[in-house]
PDB file of C-alpha atoms in Angstrom:
ATOM      1  CA  MET N 192      10.555 -24.102   1.636  1.00 50.00           C
ATOM      2  CA  ASP N 193      12.493 -27.321   1.795  1.00 64.00           C
ATOM      3  CA  ARG N 194      14.212 -25.580   5.183  1.00 79.00           C
ATOM      4  CA  PHE N 195      11.556 -24.585   7.182  1.00 88.00           C
ATOM      5  CA  PRO N 196       8.028 -25.427   8.549  1.00 94.00           C
ATOM      6  CA  SER N 197       6.348 -21.826   7.743  1.00 95.00           C
ATOM      7  CA  TRP N 198       6.458 -19.978   4.851  1.00 94.00           C
ATOM      8  CA  VAL N 199       4.864 -17.121   2.786  1.00 94.00           C
ATOM      9  CA  GLU N 200       4.621 -17.746  -1.189  1.00 96.00           C
ATOM     10  CA  VAL N 201       4.222 -13.916  -3.145  1.00 97.00           C
ATOM     11  CA  ASP N 202       2.379 -15.166  -6.221  1.00 98.00           C
ATOM     12  CA  LEU N 203       3.708 -13.486  -9.216  1.00 98.00           C
ATOM     13  CA  ASP N 204       1.109 -14.207 -11.898  1.00 98.00           C
ATOM     14  CA  ALA N 205      -1.363 -13.311  -9.175  1.00 98.00           C
ATOM     15  CA  PHE N 206      -0.093  -9.681  -9.484  1.00 98.00           C
ATOM     16  CA  GLU N 207      -0.244  -9.435 -13.028  1.00 98.00           C
ATOM     17  CA  TRP N 208      -3.232 -10.332 -13.193  1.00 98.00           C
ATOM     18  CA  ASN N 209      -4.778  -7.983 -10.870  1.00 97.00           C
ATOM     19  CA  ILE N 210      -2.393  -5.150 -12.049  1.00 97.00           C
ATOM     20  CA  MET N 211      -4.505  -6.161 -15.702  1.00 97.00           C
ATOM     21  CA  ARG N 212      -7.722  -6.254 -13.768  1.00 96.00           C
ATOM     22  CA  ILE N 213      -7.312  -2.487 -12.385  1.00 96.00           C
ATOM     23  CA  ARG N 214      -5.939  -0.855 -15.688  1.00 96.00           C
ATOM     24  CA  GLU N 215      -9.134  -2.580 -16.864  1.00 96.00           C
ATOM     25  CA  LEU N 216     -11.278   0.107 -14.933  1.00 95.00           C
ATOM     26  CA  VAL N 217      -9.329   3.109 -16.014  1.00 96.00           C
ATOM     27  CA  PRO N 218      -9.401   4.937 -19.478  1.00 96.00           C
ATOM     28  CA  ALA N 219      -6.439   4.306 -21.660  1.00 95.00           C
ATOM     29  CA  GLY N 220      -3.490   6.697 -20.920  1.00 95.00           C
ATOM     30  CA  VAL N 221      -4.123   6.669 -16.972  1.00 98.00           C
ATOM     31  CA  ARG N 222      -0.828   5.683 -15.379  1.00 98.00           C
ATOM     32  CA  ILE N 223      -0.536   3.921 -12.378  1.00 98.00           C
ATOM     33  CA  LEU N 224       1.733   4.926  -9.518  1.00 98.00           C
ATOM     34  CA  LEU N 225       1.886   1.857  -7.973  1.00 98.00           C
ATOM     35  CA  VAL N 226       2.366   1.675  -3.735  1.00 98.00           C
ATOM     36  CA  VAL N 227       5.178  -0.301  -2.261  1.00 98.00           C
ATOM     37  CA  LYS N 228       5.765   1.118   1.195  1.00 97.00           C
ATOM     38  CA  ALA N 229       5.940  -0.723   4.186  1.00 97.00           C
ATOM     39  CA  ASP N 230       8.174  -3.893   1.855  1.00 98.00           C
ATOM     40  CA  ALA N 231       5.405  -3.305  -0.604  1.00 98.00           C
ATOM     41  CA  TYR N 232       2.076  -4.708   2.201  1.00 96.00           C
ATOM     42  CA  GLY N 233       4.538  -7.008   3.435  1.00 95.00           C
ATOM     43  CA  HIS N 234       5.065  -8.794  -0.099  1.00 97.00           C
ATOM     44  CA  GLY N 235       9.022  -7.494  -0.751  1.00 97.00           C
ATOM     45  CA  ALA N 236       9.019  -4.445  -2.601  1.00 98.00           C
ATOM     46  CA  VAL N 237      12.549  -4.890  -4.630  1.00 98.00           C
ATOM     47  CA  ARG N 238      10.726  -7.868  -5.805  1.00 98.00           C
ATOM     48  CA  ILE N 239       7.350  -6.597  -6.636  1.00 98.00           C
ATOM     49  CA  SER N 240       9.203  -3.632  -7.960  1.00 98.00           C
ATOM     50  CA  GLN N 241      10.565  -5.439 -10.320  1.00 98.00           C
ATOM     51  CA  GLN N 242       8.034  -7.409 -11.558  1.00 98.00           C
ATOM     52  CA  ALA N 243       5.846  -3.877 -11.280  1.00 98.00           C
ATOM     53  CA  ALA N 244       8.513  -2.681 -13.862  1.00 98.00           C
ATOM     54  CA  GLU N 245       7.835  -5.535 -16.388  1.00 97.00           C
ATOM     55  CA  CYS N 246       3.986  -4.961 -15.655  1.00 97.00           C
ATOM     56  CA  GLY N 247       4.318  -1.175 -17.553  1.00 97.00           C
ATOM     57  CA  VAL N 248       4.080   0.236 -13.854  1.00 98.00           C
ATOM     58  CA  ASP N 249       4.878   3.846 -14.360  1.00 98.00           C
ATOM     59  CA  MET N 250       6.124   5.104 -10.683  1.00 98.00           C
ATOM     60  CA  LEU N 251       6.179   3.878  -7.642  1.00 98.00           C
ATOM     61  CA  GLY N 252       4.870   5.519  -3.805  1.00 98.00           C
ATOM     62  CA  VAL N 253       6.933   4.335  -0.566  1.00 98.00           C
ATOM     63  CA  ALA N 254       6.864   6.248   2.909  1.00 98.00           C
ATOM     64  CA  THR N 255      10.921   7.229   2.884  1.00 98.00           C
ATOM     65  CA  LEU N 256      13.832   7.914   2.469  1.00 98.00           C
ATOM     66  CA  ASP N 257      14.931   4.578   3.314  1.00 98.00           C
ATOM     67  CA  GLU N 258      12.416   2.537   1.308  1.00 98.00           C
ATOM     68  CA  GLY N 259      13.247   4.966  -1.542  1.00 98.00           C
ATOM     69  CA  ARG N 260      16.777   3.970  -1.409  1.00 98.00           C
ATOM     70  CA  GLU N 261      16.316   0.149  -0.873  1.00 98.00           C
ATOM     71  CA  LEU N 262      14.608   0.559  -4.179  1.00 98.00           C
ATOM     72  CA  ARG N 263      17.526   1.653  -5.865  1.00 98.00           C
ATOM     73  CA  GLY N 264      20.612   0.168  -4.153  1.00 98.00           C
ATOM     74  CA  ALA N 265      18.185  -2.858  -5.902  1.00 98.00           C
ATOM     75  CA  GLY N 266      18.743  -1.127  -9.202  1.00 98.00           C
ATOM     76  CA  ILE N 267      15.178  -0.340  -9.449  1.00 98.00           C
ATOM     77  CA  GLU N 268      15.002   2.846 -12.260  1.00 97.00           C
ATOM     78  CA  LEU N 269      11.419   3.195 -12.298  1.00 98.00           C
ATOM     79  CA  PRO N 270      10.486   6.509 -11.024  1.00 98.00           C
ATOM     80  CA  VAL N 271       9.860   6.906  -7.052  1.00 98.00           C
ATOM     81  CA  LEU N 272       7.946   8.959  -5.416  1.00 98.00           C
ATOM     82  CA  ILE N 273       8.219   9.555  -1.581  1.00 98.00           C
ATOM     83  CA  LEU N 274       4.810  10.150   0.123  1.00 98.00           C
ATOM     84  CA  SER N 275       5.432  11.142   3.331  1.00 97.00           C
ATOM     85  CA  PRO N 276       6.950  14.582   4.293  1.00 97.00           C
ATOM     86  CA  VAL N 277      10.731  14.040   4.998  1.00 97.00           C
ATOM     87  CA  LEU N 278      12.709  15.837   7.326  1.00 97.00           C
ATOM     88  CA  ARG N 279      14.789  18.612   4.901  1.00 96.00           C
ATOM     89  CA  GLU N 280      18.261  17.082   6.262  1.00 97.00           C
ATOM     90  CA  GLU N 281      16.769  14.262   4.561  1.00 98.00           C
ATOM     91  CA  LEU N 282      17.115  15.742   1.033  1.00 98.00           C
ATOM     92  CA  ASP N 283      20.393  15.586   0.059  1.00 97.00           C
ATOM     93  CA  GLU N 284      20.127  11.531   0.148  1.00 98.00           C
ATOM     94  CA  VAL N 285      16.342  11.885  -1.634  1.00 98.00           C
ATOM     95  CA  LEU N 286      18.758  14.447  -4.580  1.00 98.00           C
ATOM     96  CA  GLU N 287      21.301  11.515  -4.296  1.00 97.00           C
ATOM     97  CA  ASN N 288      18.963   8.474  -4.838  1.00 98.00           C
ATOM     98  CA  GLY N 289      16.645  10.717  -7.933  1.00 98.00           C
ATOM     99  CA  LEU N 290      14.070  10.354  -5.578  1.00 98.00           C
ATOM    100  CA  ALA N 291      10.555  12.680  -6.020  1.00 98.00           C
ATOM    101  CA  VAL N 292       9.354  14.692  -2.957  1.00 98.00           C
ATOM    102  CA  SER N 293       6.388  15.617  -1.883  1.00 98.00           C
ATOM    103  CA  ALA N 294       5.846  18.923  -0.434  1.00 98.00           C
ATOM    104  CA  SER N 295       2.905  20.532   2.181  1.00 98.00           C
ATOM    105  CA  SER N 296       4.546  23.455   3.039  1.00 97.00           C
ATOM    106  CA  VAL N 297       6.315  26.686   1.045  1.00 98.00           C
ATOM    107  CA  GLU N 298       9.265  26.462   3.967  1.00 98.00           C
ATOM    108  CA  PHE N 299       9.658  23.158   3.140  1.00 98.00           C
ATOM    109  CA  ALA N 300       9.505  23.562  -1.083  1.00 98.00           C
ATOM    110  CA  ARG N 301      12.354  26.868  -0.318  1.00 98.00           C
ATOM    111  CA  ALA N 302      14.432  23.660   1.842  1.00 98.00           C
ATOM    112  CA  ALA N 303      13.971  21.525  -1.443  1.00 98.00           C
ATOM    113  CA  SER N 304      15.001  24.248  -3.680  1.00 98.00           C
ATOM    114  CA  ALA N 305      18.526  25.545  -1.311  1.00 98.00           C
ATOM    115  CA  GLU N 306      19.684  22.074  -2.307  1.00 98.00           C
ATOM    116  CA  ALA N 307      18.436  21.545  -5.369  1.00 98.00           C
ATOM    117  CA  VAL N 308      20.786  24.400  -6.392  1.00 98.00           C
ATOM    118  CA  ARG N 309      23.286  23.724  -3.746  1.00 97.00           C
ATOM    119  CA  ARG N 310      23.606  20.493  -5.746  1.00 97.00           C
ATOM    120  CA  GLY N 311      23.193  22.000  -9.212  1.00 97.00           C
ATOM    121  CA  VAL N 312      20.131  19.130  -9.604  1.00 97.00           C
ATOM    122  CA  THR N 313      16.780  19.483  -9.853  1.00 98.00           C
ATOM    123  CA  CYS N 314      14.560  18.744  -7.197  1.00 98.00           C
ATOM    124  CA  ARG N 315      11.156  16.729  -8.684  1.00 98.00           C
ATOM    125  CA  MET N 316       8.316  17.434  -6.078  1.00 98.00           C
ATOM    126  CA  HIS N 317       4.270  16.281  -6.082  1.00 98.00           C
ATOM    127  CA  VAL N 318       2.440  19.104  -4.008  1.00 98.00           C
ATOM    128  CA  GLU N 319       0.045  17.209  -1.450  1.00 98.00           C
ATOM    129  CA  VAL N 320      -3.193  19.459  -1.139  1.00 98.00           C
ATOM    130  CA  ASP N 321      -4.830  18.478   2.410  1.00 98.00           C
ATOM    131  CA  THR N 322      -8.680  18.870   1.336  1.00 98.00           C
ATOM    132  CA  GLY N 323     -10.240  16.343   4.113  1.00 97.00           C
ATOM    133  CA  MET N 324      -7.605  13.392   4.876  1.00 97.00           C
ATOM    134  CA  GLY N 325      -6.332  15.701   7.822  1.00 96.00           C
ATOM    135  CA  ARG N 326      -2.597  14.478   7.917  1.00 96.00           C
ATOM    136  CA  ALA N 327      -0.318  16.519   5.710  1.00 97.00           C
ATOM    137  CA  GLY N 328      -0.939  19.172   2.750  1.00 97.00           C
ATOM    138  CA  LEU N 329      -1.281  22.241   2.238  1.00 98.00           C
ATOM    139  CA  SER N 330      -4.545  24.082   3.703  1.00 97.00           C
ATOM    140  CA  LEU N 331      -6.646  24.329   0.216  1.00 96.00           C
ATOM    141  CA  ASP N 332      -7.911  27.856   0.793  1.00 95.00           C
ATOM    142  CA  SER N 333      -4.528  29.203   0.604  1.00 96.00           C
ATOM    143  CA  ALA N 334      -3.208  25.906  -1.629  1.00 98.00           C
ATOM    144  CA  ALA N 335      -3.493  28.320  -5.190  1.00 98.00           C
ATOM    145  CA  GLU N 336      -0.783  31.195  -3.805  1.00 98.00           C
ATOM    146  CA  ALA N 337       1.892  28.551  -1.880  1.00 98.00           C
ATOM    147  CA  ILE N 338       2.094  26.868  -5.179  1.00 98.00           C
ATOM    148  CA  THR N 339       2.004  30.381  -7.109  1.00 98.00           C
ATOM    149  CA  GLU N 340       5.003  31.085  -5.299  1.00 98.00           C
ATOM    150  CA  MET N 341       6.626  27.319  -5.514  1.00 98.00           C
ATOM    151  CA  SER N 342       6.265  27.389  -9.035  1.00 97.00           C
ATOM    152  CA  SER N 343       8.926  30.469  -9.445  1.00 97.00           C
ATOM    153  CA  MET N 344      11.227  28.182  -7.050  1.00 98.00           C
ATOM    154  CA  GLU N 345      15.111  27.976  -8.456  1.00 98.00           C
ATOM    155  CA  GLY N 346      15.720  24.138  -8.688  1.00 98.00           C
ATOM    156  CA  LEU N 347      12.302  22.958  -8.708  1.00 98.00           C
ATOM    157  CA  TYR N 348      10.312  21.034 -10.775  1.00 98.00           C
ATOM    158  CA  LEU N 349       6.556  20.312  -9.759  1.00 98.00           C
ATOM    159  CA  GLU N 350       5.800  17.389 -11.813  1.00 98.00           C
ATOM    160  CA  GLY N 351       2.785  16.455  -9.721  1.00 98.00           C
ATOM    161  CA  ILE N 352      -0.131  17.397  -7.677  1.00 98.00           C
ATOM    162  CA  PHE N 353      -2.159  14.985  -5.234  1.00 98.00           C
ATOM    163  CA  THR N 354      -4.790  14.679  -2.160  1.00 98.00           C
ATOM    164  CA  HIS N 355      -5.856  11.665  -0.109  1.00 97.00           C
ATOM    165  CA  PHE N 356      -9.155  10.483   0.528  1.00 97.00           C
ATOM    166  CA  PRO N 357     -10.026   9.532   3.967  1.00 96.00           C
ATOM    167  CA  ALA N 358     -13.158   7.569   3.169  1.00 95.00           C
ATOM    168  CA  SER N 359     -13.435   6.695  -0.370  1.00 94.00           C
ATOM    169  CA  ASP N 360     -14.860   3.804   0.248  1.00 92.00           C
ATOM    170  CA  VAL N 361     -17.786   4.453   3.249  1.00 91.00           C
ATOM    171  CA  ASP N 362     -18.542   8.489   2.500  1.00 94.00           C
ATOM    172  CA  SER N 363     -19.811   9.384  -0.880  1.00 94.00           C
ATOM    173  CA  ASP N 364     -20.829  12.600  -0.334  1.00 97.00           C
ATOM    174  CA  PHE N 365     -17.662  13.758   1.401  1.00 97.00           C
ATOM    175  CA  THR N 366     -15.654  12.068  -1.434  1.00 97.00           C
ATOM    176  CA  GLY N 367     -17.651  14.080  -4.095  1.00 97.00           C
ATOM    177  CA  GLU N 368     -16.701  17.219  -2.635  1.00 97.00           C
ATOM    178  CA  GLN N 369     -12.995  16.718  -2.021  1.00 98.00           C
ATOM    179  CA  ILE N 370     -12.679  15.568  -5.476  1.00 98.00           C
ATOM    180  CA  ASP N 371     -14.466  18.804  -7.091  1.00 98.00           C
ATOM    181  CA  SER N 372     -12.572  21.066  -4.416  1.00 98.00           C
ATOM    182  CA  PHE N 373      -9.696  19.380  -5.824  1.00 98.00           C
ATOM    183  CA  ARG N 374     -10.808  20.459  -9.348  1.00 98.00           C
ATOM    184  CA  GLY N 375     -11.499  23.684  -8.501  1.00 98.00           C
ATOM    185  CA  LEU N 376      -8.127  24.497  -7.550  1.00 98.00           C
ATOM    186  CA  LEU N 377      -6.682  22.684 -10.758  1.00 98.00           C
ATOM    187  CA  ASP N 378      -8.770  25.297 -12.735  1.00 98.00           C
ATOM    188  CA  ARG N 379      -7.650  27.823 -10.947  1.00 97.00           C
ATOM    189  CA  LEU N 380      -4.028  27.309 -11.198  1.00 98.00           C
ATOM    190  CA  SER N 381      -4.266  26.401 -14.890  1.00 98.00           C
ATOM    191  CA  ASP N 382      -6.449  30.142 -15.543  1.00 97.00           C
ATOM    192  CA  SER N 383      -2.705  31.076 -13.564  1.00 96.00           C
ATOM    193  CA  GLY N 384      -0.430  29.022 -16.328  1.00 97.00           C
ATOM    194  CA  ILE N 385       0.293  26.146 -14.033  1.00 98.00           C
ATOM    195  CA  THR N 386      -0.220  22.538 -15.041  1.00 97.00           C
ATOM    196  CA  PHE N 387       1.076  19.299 -13.331  1.00 98.00           C
ATOM    197  CA  GLU N 388       2.684  15.927 -15.291  1.00 98.00           C
ATOM    198  CA  TYR N 389       0.506  13.808 -12.963  1.00 98.00           C
ATOM    199  CA  VAL N 390      -2.071  14.651 -10.955  1.00 98.00           C
ATOM    200  CA  HIS N 391      -3.547  11.686  -8.867  1.00 98.00           C
ATOM    201  CA  THR N 392      -6.016  11.209  -6.315  1.00 98.00           C
ATOM    202  CA  ALA N 393      -8.266   7.819  -7.104  1.00 97.00           C
ATOM    203  CA  ASN N 394      -6.675   5.160  -4.063  1.00 97.00           C
ATOM    204  CA  SER N 395      -8.114   1.531  -4.056  1.00 96.00           C
ATOM    205  CA  ALA N 396     -11.773   2.391  -3.312  1.00 95.00           C
ATOM    206  CA  ALA N 397     -12.196   5.811  -5.390  1.00 96.00           C
ATOM    207  CA  ILE N 398     -10.263   3.659  -8.196  1.00 96.00           C
ATOM    208  CA  LEU N 399     -13.649   1.482  -7.926  1.00 95.00           C
ATOM    209  CA  ASN N 400     -16.223   4.031  -6.169  1.00 93.00           C
ATOM    210  CA  PHE N 401     -15.027   7.448  -7.953  1.00 95.00           C
ATOM    211  CA  PRO N 402     -14.472   7.315 -11.987  1.00 96.00           C
ATOM    212  CA  GLY N 403     -13.914  11.125 -11.751  1.00 96.00           C
ATOM    213  CA  SER N 404     -11.576  10.839  -9.526  1.00 97.00           C
ATOM    214  CA  HIS N 405      -8.863   8.924 -11.812  1.00 97.00           C
ATOM    215  CA  PHE N 406      -7.568  11.875 -13.521  1.00 98.00           C
ATOM    216  CA  ASN N 407      -4.433  11.144 -15.313  1.00 98.00           C
ATOM    217  CA  MET N 408      -2.724   8.789 -12.701  1.00 98.00           C
ATOM    218  CA  ILE N 409      -3.733   6.749 -10.040  1.00 98.00           C
ATOM    219  CA  ARG N 410      -2.507   5.478  -6.585  1.00 98.00           C
ATOM    220  CA  PRO N 411      -3.635   1.526  -6.149  1.00 97.00           C
ATOM    221  CA  GLY N 412      -2.795  -0.370  -2.935  1.00 96.00           C
ATOM    222  CA  LEU N 413      -4.249  -3.003  -1.754  1.00 95.00           C
ATOM    223  CA  LEU N 414      -6.181  -3.679  -5.033  1.00 96.00           C
ATOM    224  CA  VAL N 415      -3.073  -4.498  -6.349  1.00 97.00           C
ATOM    225  CA  TYR N 416      -2.154  -7.603  -3.619  1.00 97.00           C
ATOM    226  CA  GLY N 417      -5.688  -8.884  -4.012  1.00 96.00           C
ATOM    227  CA  HIS N 418      -7.816  -7.321  -1.757  1.00 92.00           C
ATOM    228  CA  SER N 419     -10.817  -5.631  -1.697  1.00 87.00           C
ATOM    229  CA  PRO N 420     -10.748  -1.716   0.730  1.00 85.00           C
ATOM    230  CA  SER N 421     -14.184  -2.348   1.913  1.00 81.00           C
ATOM    231  CA  LEU N 422     -16.374  -5.988   2.118  1.00 80.00           C
ATOM    232  CA  ALA N 423     -18.639  -3.436   0.200  1.00 77.00           C
ATOM    233  CA  LEU N 424     -16.351  -3.717  -2.975  1.00 78.00           C
ATOM    234  CA  ARG N 425     -14.878  -6.525  -3.316  1.00 78.00           C
ATOM    235  CA  ASP N 426     -17.536  -7.788  -6.218  1.00 81.00           C
ATOM    236  CA  MET N 427     -16.780  -4.854  -8.552  1.00 85.00           C
ATOM    237  CA  VAL N 428     -13.609  -6.073  -9.514  1.00 89.00           C
ATOM    238  CA  ASN N 429     -11.824  -9.555  -9.502  1.00 92.00           C
ATOM    239  CA  VAL N 430      -8.659  -9.305  -7.577  1.00 95.00           C
ATOM    240  CA  ARG N 431      -6.708 -12.491  -6.465  1.00 96.00           C
ATOM    241  CA  PRO N 432      -4.240 -12.896  -3.211  1.00 95.00           C
ATOM    242  CA  VAL N 433      -1.037 -12.579  -4.462  1.00 98.00           C
ATOM    243  CA  MET N 434       0.448 -13.955  -0.468  1.00 97.00           C
ATOM    244  CA  SER N 435      -0.106 -17.081   1.017  1.00 95.00           C
ATOM    245  CA  PHE N 436       0.888 -17.748   3.983  1.00 94.00           C
ATOM    246  CA  LYS N 437       1.682 -21.722   4.349  1.00 95.00           C
ATOM    247  CA  SER N 438       2.866 -24.108   7.431  1.00 96.00           C
ATOM    248  CA  ARG N 439       3.120 -27.683   7.577  1.00 95.00           C
ATOM    249  CA  ILE N 440       2.053 -30.621  10.224  1.00 96.00           C
ATOM    250  CA  LEU N 441       4.104 -30.860  13.541  1.00 96.00           C
ATOM    251  CA  LEU N 442       2.029 -32.921  15.639  1.00 97.00           C
ATOM    252  CA  VAL N 443      -1.786 -35.249  15.389  1.00 98.00           C
ATOM    253  CA  ARG N 444      -2.657 -35.800  18.586  1.00 96.00           C
ATOM    254  CA  GLU N 445      -5.722 -37.659  19.850  1.00 97.00           C
ATOM    255  CA  ALA N 446      -7.311 -36.068  23.112  1.00 97.00           C
ATOM    256  CA  PRO N 447     -10.494 -37.188  24.390  1.00 97.00           C
ATOM    257  CA  ALA N 448     -13.090 -35.625  25.640  1.00 98.00           C
ATOM    258  CA  GLY N 449     -12.989 -32.806  27.706  1.00 97.00           C
ATOM    259  CA  SER N 450      -9.718 -32.114  27.928  1.00 97.00           C
ATOM    260  CA  SER N 451      -8.755 -28.008  27.790  1.00 97.00           C
ATOM    261  CA  VAL N 452      -6.075 -26.867  24.272  1.00 97.00           C
ATOM    262  CA  SER N 453      -4.082 -24.415  24.873  1.00 97.00           C
ATOM    263  CA  TYR N 454      -3.578 -21.414  27.410  1.00 97.00           C
ATOM    264  CA  GLY N 455      -6.183 -19.863  29.199  1.00 97.00           C
ATOM    265  CA  ARG N 456      -8.029 -23.030  29.125  1.00 97.00           C
ATOM    266  CA  THR N 457     -10.650 -21.233  26.630  1.00 97.00           C
ATOM    267  CA  TYR N 458     -11.503 -24.296  24.493  1.00 98.00           C
ATOM    268  CA  ILE N 459     -12.810 -28.196  25.966  1.00 98.00           C
ATOM    269  CA  THR N 460     -12.955 -30.862  23.529  1.00 98.00           C
ATOM    270  CA  PRO N 461     -16.874 -31.427  23.819  1.00 97.00           C
ATOM    271  CA  SER N 462     -15.740 -35.145  22.117  1.00 97.00           C
ATOM    272  CA  GLU N 463     -12.644 -36.796  20.788  1.00 97.00           C
ATOM    273  CA  MET N 464     -11.072 -35.426  18.839  1.00 97.00           C
ATOM    274  CA  THR N 465      -8.096 -35.920  16.519  1.00 97.00           C
ATOM    275  CA  ILE N 466      -5.830 -32.268  16.957  1.00 98.00           C
ATOM    276  CA  GLY N 467      -3.431 -30.487  14.080  1.00 98.00           C
ATOM    277  CA  VAL N 468      -0.667 -28.497  15.769  1.00 98.00           C
ATOM    278  CA  ILE N 469       0.725 -26.578  12.985  1.00 97.00           C
ATOM    279  CA  ALA N 470       4.358 -24.176  13.144  1.00 96.00           C
ATOM    280  CA  ALA N 471       2.609 -20.927  12.896  1.00 96.00           C
ATOM    281  CA  GLY N 472       1.412 -18.196  15.339  1.00 97.00           C
ATOM    282  CA  TYR N 473       1.230 -14.938  16.658  1.00 97.00           C
ATOM    283  CA  GLY N 474       5.375 -14.513  16.521  1.00 95.00           C
ATOM    284  CA  HIS N 475       4.940 -15.317  12.799  1.00 94.00           C
ATOM    285  CA  GLY N 476       2.405 -13.174  12.654  1.00 92.00           C
ATOM    286  CA  MET N 477      -0.871 -15.182  13.476  1.00 93.00           C
ATOM    287  CA  SER N 478      -3.340 -12.854  14.790  1.00 95.00           C
ATOM    288  CA  HIS N 479      -3.993 -13.268  18.387  1.00 95.00           C
ATOM    289  CA  ARG N 480      -7.547 -12.853  17.895  1.00 97.00           C
ATOM    290  CA  LEU N 481      -8.061 -15.909  15.600  1.00 97.00           C
ATOM    291  CA  SER N 482      -8.339 -17.921  19.196  1.00 98.00           C
ATOM    292  CA  ASN N 483     -10.877 -19.902  18.545  1.00 98.00           C
ATOM    293  CA  ARG N 484     -12.399 -18.239  15.673  1.00 97.00           C
ATOM    294  CA  GLY N 485     -10.185 -18.370  12.550  1.00 97.00           C
ATOM    295  CA  ALA N 486      -9.383 -20.693  10.354  1.00 97.00           C
ATOM    296  CA  VAL N 487      -6.996 -23.027   7.662  1.00 97.00           C
ATOM    297  CA  LEU N 488      -7.001 -24.491   4.786  1.00 97.00           C
ATOM    298  CA  PHE N 489      -5.538 -28.044   5.390  1.00 96.00           C
ATOM    299  CA  ARG N 490      -5.765 -30.674   2.062  1.00 93.00           C
ATOM    300  CA  GLY N 491      -7.857 -27.942   0.734  1.00 92.00           C
ATOM    301  CA  VAL N 492     -10.691 -28.233   3.361  1.00 96.00           C
ATOM    302  CA  ARG N 493     -11.189 -25.527   5.945  1.00 97.00           C
ATOM    303  CA  VAL N 494     -10.760 -26.460   9.526  1.00 98.00           C
ATOM    304  CA  PRO N 495     -11.333 -24.163  12.616  1.00 98.00           C
ATOM    305  CA  ILE N 496      -8.744 -23.224  14.823  1.00 98.00           C
ATOM    306  CA  ILE N 497      -9.448 -24.117  18.514  1.00 98.00           C
ATOM    307  CA  GLY N 498      -7.772 -22.600  21.723  1.00 98.00           C
ATOM    308  CA  ARG N 499      -5.690 -19.796  22.187  1.00 98.00           C
ATOM    309  CA  VAL N 500      -2.959 -18.766  19.293  1.00 98.00           C
ATOM    310  CA  THR N 501       0.496 -19.414  21.085  1.00 98.00           C
ATOM    311  CA  MET N 502       3.747 -18.061  19.931  1.00 98.00           C
ATOM    312  CA  ASP N 503       4.842 -20.844  18.028  1.00 96.00           C
ATOM    313  CA  MET N 504       2.534 -23.269  17.717  1.00 97.00           C
ATOM    314  CA  THR N 505      -1.637 -23.192  16.596  1.00 98.00           C
ATOM    315  CA  MET N 506      -3.876 -25.952  16.783  1.00 98.00           C
ATOM    316  CA  ILE N 507      -6.744 -26.662  14.896  1.00 98.00           C
ATOM    317  CA  ASP N 508      -9.379 -29.189  14.242  1.00 97.00           C
TER     318      ASP N 508
END
């Protein structure tokens, strides 16, 4: 950090604390599929995954083949599920890297079966069911028939089944209906002799709001990184932010009353002011929307951002 005027710090102790707090919310034996897509929400997927393994996390969730391949290349041995649909031409590398895939159609399952048979391996598959997300997954109406057909395909191990909640932080009625319909599907499949090692539906908000959605695996994302999925839920669990973004003061200058600050002259000093210029701007990821309304901690004191955030520098009072 001494080489750079701005840097990010990731607190692995806070990460472990958050895992422990989440475990307290679910019954013993419920497993954790930690979502590490998008570089573990910007926290560094490889290092976070290594720490997750030390914390006893059971599985990792990524969005793409490339993300899964990165983990395998770094020596991560935990089971990895690609949560988003993959292209059929990617199946060869999926199997080569020992990754599990999600299936949203019989046609895809058929292609995965053929590739697994060709390679002489087993493809681990989690079937996604669309109960209301409207994005990916088998139609609820045809899911039982489709899954029954998938279960007889060579080379496939239907390891898991899951659905996703679009509004578990704001719409209790709709989410409750999703859980009920998903549970009804599980019952119909069980009556036909089809069961799954992993059943997972609960994202961060549902972990807090819907104990009935925990099944035998949960899929936390935001909570693990120390953020509540909504303001309404932030007091339900004591998690700690894992990431902090720090910068140094480049310049301190005195500005007389009536001076304009930054582009657009959107801030005029009401009186003589001492202004600090910090070495971070929207080019570092500080949102332009923080202009004239955000704040930073300067030696532990909350001080306002004044003027527009620029690409490389931001002014503070």
